[in-house]
PDB file of C-alpha atoms in Angstrom:
ATOM      1  CA  UNK A   1      84.644  79.654 131.799  1.00 51.00           C
ATOM      2  CA  UNK A   2      83.321  78.494 128.490  1.00 56.00           C
ATOM      3  CA  UNK A   3      84.036  79.476 124.954  1.00 62.00           C
ATOM      4  CA  UNK A   4      82.856  82.540 123.105  1.00 64.00           C
ATOM      5  CA  UNK A   5      79.676  80.755 121.989  1.00 68.00           C
ATOM      6  CA  UNK A   6      78.581  79.989 125.564  1.00 63.00           C
ATOM      7  CA  UNK A   7      79.524  83.478 126.727  1.00 62.00           C
ATOM      8  CA  UNK A   8      77.528  84.960 123.858  1.00 69.00           C
ATOM      9  CA  UNK A   9      74.475  82.941 124.886  1.00 69.00           C
ATOM     10  CA  UNK A  10      74.864  84.109 128.486  1.00 65.00           C
ATOM     11  CA  UNK A  11      75.076  87.753 127.420  1.00 68.00           C
ATOM     12  CA  UNK A  12      72.133  87.435 125.021  1.00 75.00           C
ATOM     13  CA  UNK A  13      69.998  86.057 127.845  1.00 75.00           C
ATOM     14  CA  UNK A  14      70.306  89.385 129.646  1.00 74.00           C
ATOM     15  CA  UNK A  15      68.506  91.220 126.857  1.00 75.00           C
ATOM     16  CA  UNK A  16      66.108  88.459 125.929  1.00 81.00           C
ATOM     17  CA  UNK A  17      64.993  87.868 129.522  1.00 84.00           C
ATOM     18  CA  UNK A  18      64.294  91.565 130.079  1.00 85.00           C
ATOM     19  CA  UNK A  19      61.811  91.963 127.203  1.00 87.00           C
ATOM     20  CA  UNK A  20      58.936  89.883 128.647  1.00 90.00           C
ATOM     21  CA  UNK A  21      59.289  91.517 132.072  1.00 89.00           C
ATOM     22  CA  UNK A  22      59.204  95.011 130.576  1.00 88.00           C
ATOM     23  CA  UNK A  23      56.233  94.025 128.403  1.00 90.00           C
ATOM     24  CA  UNK A  24      54.368  92.704 131.446  1.00 92.00           C
ATOM     25  CA  UNK A  25      55.084  95.818 133.555  1.00 91.00           C
ATOM     26  CA  UNK A  26      51.687  97.532 133.060  1.00 91.00           C
ATOM     27  CA  UNK A  27      49.806  94.376 134.034  1.00 94.00           C
ATOM     28  CA  UNK A  28      52.139  93.706 136.965  1.00 94.00           C
ATOM     29  CA  UNK A  29      51.828  97.312 138.121  1.00 92.00           C
ATOM     30  CA  UNK A  30      48.039  97.116 138.219  1.00 92.00           C
ATOM     31  CA  UNK A  31      48.223  93.991 140.345  1.00 93.00           C
ATOM     32  CA  UNK A  32      51.191  94.681 142.654  1.00 92.00           C
ATOM     33  CA  UNK A  33      52.457  97.716 144.527  1.00 89.00           C
ATOM     34  CA  UNK A  34      55.501  99.593 143.325  1.00 88.00           C
ATOM     35  CA  UNK A  35      57.175  98.663 146.592  1.00 87.00           C
ATOM     36  CA  UNK A  36      56.621  94.932 146.017  1.00 90.00           C
ATOM     37  CA  UNK A  37      57.798  95.008 142.396  1.00 91.00           C
ATOM     38  CA  UNK A  38      60.910  97.049 143.109  1.00 87.00           C
ATOM     39  CA  UNK A  39      61.681  94.959 146.191  1.00 88.00           C
ATOM     40  CA  UNK A  40      61.490  91.785 144.111  1.00 90.00           C
ATOM     41  CA  UNK A  41      63.648  93.390 141.412  1.00 88.00           C
ATOM     42  CA  UNK A  42      66.231  94.418 144.015  1.00 87.00           C
ATOM     43  CA  UNK A  43      66.281  90.885 145.473  1.00 89.00           C
ATOM     44  CA  UNK A  44      66.862  89.441 141.985  1.00 88.00           C
ATOM     45  CA  UNK A  45      69.740  91.888 141.513  1.00 85.00           C
ATOM     46  CA  UNK A  46      71.351  90.913 144.822  1.00 87.00           C
ATOM     47  CA  UNK A  47      71.101  87.204 143.965  1.00 86.00           C
ATOM     48  CA  UNK A  48      72.561  87.764 140.517  1.00 84.00           C
ATOM     49  CA  UNK A  49      75.458  89.901 141.751  1.00 82.00           C
ATOM     50  CA  UNK A  50      76.247  87.516 144.607  1.00 85.00           C
ATOM     51  CA  UNK A  51      76.110  84.558 142.229  1.00 84.00           C
ATOM     52  CA  UNK A  52      78.527  86.254 139.844  1.00 79.00           C
ATOM     53  CA  UNK A  53      81.186  86.141 142.589  1.00 79.00           C
ATOM     54  CA  UNK A  54      81.064  82.326 142.499  1.00 81.00           C
ATOM     55  CA  UNK A  55      83.087  80.212 140.088  1.00 74.00           C
ATOM     56  CA  UNK A  56      80.561  79.274 137.420  1.00 73.00           C
ATOM     57  CA  UNK A  57      80.683  77.336 134.217  1.00 76.00           C
ATOM     58  CA  UNK A  58      79.169  78.957 131.136  1.00 71.00           C
ATOM     59  CA  UNK A  59      75.748  77.300 131.460  1.00 73.00           C
ATOM     60  CA  UNK A  60      75.403  78.191 135.149  1.00 78.00           C
ATOM     61  CA  UNK A  61      76.270  81.754 134.179  1.00 75.00           C
ATOM     62  CA  UNK A  62      73.602  81.677 131.474  1.00 73.00           C
ATOM     63  CA  UNK A  63      70.917  80.653 133.987  1.00 75.00           C
ATOM     64  CA  UNK A  64      72.122  83.303 136.435  1.00 79.00           C
ATOM     65  CA  UNK A  65      71.826  85.963 133.737  1.00 79.00           C
ATOM     66  CA  UNK A  66      68.066  85.353 133.659  1.00 81.00           C
ATOM     67  CA  UNK A  67      67.900  87.163 137.013  1.00 82.00           C
ATOM     68  CA  UNK A  68      69.054  90.296 135.182  1.00 82.00           C
ATOM     69  CA  UNK A  69      65.783  90.245 133.260  1.00 83.00           C
ATOM     70  CA  UNK A  70      63.889  90.356 136.538  1.00 86.00           C
ATOM     71  CA  UNK A  71      66.073  92.975 138.176  1.00 86.00           C
ATOM     72  CA  UNK A  72      66.325  95.383 135.250  1.00 85.00           C
ATOM     73  CA  UNK A  73      62.831  94.619 133.976  1.00 87.00           C
ATOM     74  CA  UNK A  74      61.287  95.526 137.331  1.00 88.00           C
ATOM     75  CA  UNK A  75      63.603  98.274 138.534  1.00 85.00           C
ATOM     76  CA  UNK A  76      63.891 100.377 135.356  1.00 84.00           C
ATOM     77  CA  UNK A  77      60.169 101.133 134.867  1.00 86.00           C
ATOM     78  CA  UNK A  78      59.775 101.506 138.628  1.00 85.00           C
ATOM     79  CA  UNK A  79      62.529 104.114 138.762  1.00 80.00           C
ATOM     80  CA  UNK A  80      60.984 105.958 135.818  1.00 80.00           C
ATOM     81  CA  UNK A  81      57.655 106.021 137.678  1.00 82.00           C
ATOM     82  CA  UNK A  82      59.373 107.397 140.774  1.00 77.00           C
ATOM     83  CA  UNK A  83      61.100 110.106 138.719  1.00 72.00           C
ATOM     84  CA  UNK A  84      57.730 111.126 137.321  1.00 72.00           C
ATOM     85  CA  UNK A  85      56.252 111.301 140.813  1.00 73.00           C
ATOM     86  CA  UNK A  86      59.095 113.151 142.478  1.00 69.00           C
ATOM     87  CA  UNK A  87      60.386 115.446 139.786  1.00 65.00           C
ATOM     88  CA  UNK A  88      57.601 115.646 137.273  1.00 62.00           C
ATOM     89  CA  UNK A  89      57.839 114.959 133.563  1.00 60.00           C
ATOM     90  CA  UNK A  90      60.499 117.641 133.098  1.00 65.00           C
ATOM     91  CA  UNK A  91      62.950 115.691 135.256  1.00 62.00           C
ATOM     92  CA  UNK A  92      62.825 112.467 133.223  1.00 60.00           C
ATOM     93  CA  UNK A  93      65.018 113.615 130.296  1.00 65.00           C
ATOM     94  CA  UNK A  94      67.860 115.135 132.400  1.00 67.00           C
ATOM     95  CA  UNK A  95      67.847 112.050 134.611  1.00 64.00           C
ATOM     96  CA  UNK A  96      68.060 109.735 131.587  1.00 64.00           C
ATOM     97  CA  UNK A  97      70.968 111.757 130.150  1.00 67.00           C
ATOM     98  CA  UNK A  98      72.808 111.804 133.488  1.00 64.00           C
ATOM     99  CA  UNK A  99      72.274 108.051 133.875  1.00 64.00           C
ATOM    100  CA  UNK A 100      73.801 107.494 130.423  1.00 62.00           C
ATOM    101  CA  UNK A 101      76.842 109.604 131.334  1.00 66.00           C
ATOM    102  CA  UNK A 102      77.279 107.670 134.574  1.00 65.00           C
ATOM    103  CA  UNK A 103      77.029 104.325 132.771  1.00 63.00           C
ATOM    104  CA  UNK A 104      79.620 105.358 130.194  1.00 66.00           C
ATOM    105  CA  UNK A 105      82.001 106.615 132.891  1.00 66.00           C
ATOM    106  CA  UNK A 106      81.583 103.486 135.020  1.00 64.00           C
ATOM    107  CA  UNK A 107      82.135 101.242 131.985  1.00 63.00           C
ATOM    108  CA  UNK A 108      85.358 103.051 131.120  1.00 65.00           C
ATOM    109  CA  UNK A 109      86.521 102.890 134.734  1.00 67.00           C
ATOM    110  CA  UNK A 110      85.651  99.202 135.073  1.00 63.00           C
ATOM    111  CA  UNK A 111      87.369  98.269 131.799  1.00 62.00           C
ATOM    112  CA  UNK A 112      90.458 100.222 132.845  1.00 64.00           C
ATOM    113  CA  UNK A 113      90.581  98.467 136.218  1.00 63.00           C
ATOM    114  CA  UNK A 114      90.127  95.066 134.595  1.00 60.00           C
ATOM    115  CA  UNK A 115      93.003  95.785 132.212  1.00 63.00           C
ATOM    116  CA  UNK A 116      95.273  96.555 135.170  1.00 67.00           C
ATOM    117  CA  UNK A 117      93.883  93.923 137.572  1.00 65.00           C
ATOM    118  CA  UNK A 118      92.308  91.025 135.626  1.00 62.00           C
ATOM    119  CA  UNK A 119      91.336  89.074 138.761  1.00 65.00           C
ATOM    120  CA  UNK A 120      89.230  91.965 140.032  1.00 65.00           C
ATOM    121  CA  UNK A 121      86.089  91.009 138.144  1.00 66.00           C
ATOM    122  CA  UNK A 122      84.830  88.177 140.326  1.00 68.00           C
ATOM    123  CA  UNK A 123      85.755  89.868 143.620  1.00 72.00           C
ATOM    124  CA  UNK A 124      84.033  93.101 142.541  1.00 72.00           C
ATOM    125  CA  UNK A 125      80.646  91.396 142.607  1.00 75.00           C
ATOM    126  CA  UNK A 126      80.772  90.886 146.390  1.00 76.00           C
ATOM    127  CA  UNK A 127      80.695  94.602 147.333  1.00 77.00           C
ATOM    128  CA  UNK A 128      78.301  95.239 144.429  1.00 75.00           C
ATOM    129  CA  UNK A 129      75.875  92.666 145.879  1.00 78.00           C
ATOM    130  CA  UNK A 130      76.228  94.239 149.336  1.00 80.00           C
ATOM    131  CA  UNK A 131      75.513  97.718 147.935  1.00 77.00           C
ATOM    132  CA  UNK A 132      72.522  96.387 146.006  1.00 78.00           C
ATOM    133  CA  UNK A 133      71.195  94.766 149.186  1.00 82.00           C
ATOM    134  CA  UNK A 134      71.522  98.014 151.154  1.00 82.00           C
ATOM    135  CA  UNK A 135      69.890  99.958 148.315  1.00 79.00           C
ATOM    136  CA  UNK A 136      67.073  97.436 148.013  1.00 78.00           C
ATOM    137  CA  UNK A 137      66.332  97.552 151.741  1.00 82.00           C
ATOM    138  CA  UNK A 138      66.427 101.359 151.742  1.00 80.00           C
ATOM    139  CA  UNK A 139      64.180 101.508 148.684  1.00 76.00           C
ATOM    140  CA  UNK A 140      61.534  99.183 150.066  1.00 76.00           C
ATOM    141  CA  UNK A 141      61.595 100.947 153.433  1.00 78.00           C
ATOM    142  CA  UNK A 142      61.100 104.384 151.897  1.00 77.00           C
ATOM    143  CA  UNK A 143      58.326 103.473 149.465  1.00 76.00           C
ATOM    144  CA  UNK A 144      54.886 103.764 150.953  1.00 68.00           C
ATOM    145  CA  UNK A 145      53.301 100.590 152.285  1.00 59.00           C
ATOM    146  CA  UNK A 146      49.975 101.889 151.008  1.00 53.00           C
ATOM    147  CA  UNK A 147      51.126 102.091 147.400  1.00 61.00           C
ATOM    148  CA  UNK A 148      48.935  99.254 146.126  1.00 52.00           C
ATOM    149  CA  UNK A 149      47.450 100.596 142.923  1.00 51.00           C
ATOM    150  CA  UNK A 150      48.864 102.062 139.760  1.00 52.00           C
ATOM    151  CA  UNK A 151      49.563 105.742 140.258  1.00 49.00           C
ATOM    152  CA  UNK A 152      48.959 108.392 137.645  1.00 45.00           C
ATOM    153  CA  UNK A 153      52.112 110.278 136.748  1.00 40.00           C
TER     154      UNK A 153
END
């Protein structure tokens, strides 16, 4: 719902809400374990995706988009740290390129599906939230419980 102005505000909140979280990452990382930060980011993603399946007005959507700042702002630097740990510095560039290719492909696929089945958008958030929940649980279970300090990459 809402006009283009309200939808624009909701979309802008995604980017604007991510900046302070990304800027605070080094300080957060010194204080909290990678497991805790990524677990919190995954929980924010699940809440956002599940909320997107609900009928929302434009202002409710705008508030919900703030959770994207938490999820992306905590998960993206955490994943980059994990790549550095697991694959070394040489793995970061190929992973970033592959991630970009995947995002482009998924965007094209999603836009094609929405063109054919316009009502798909809201229903698609339910399985996305379920997948994010499974991924978040798996991630927090596999990260070490003893990971309490910032690790050198």
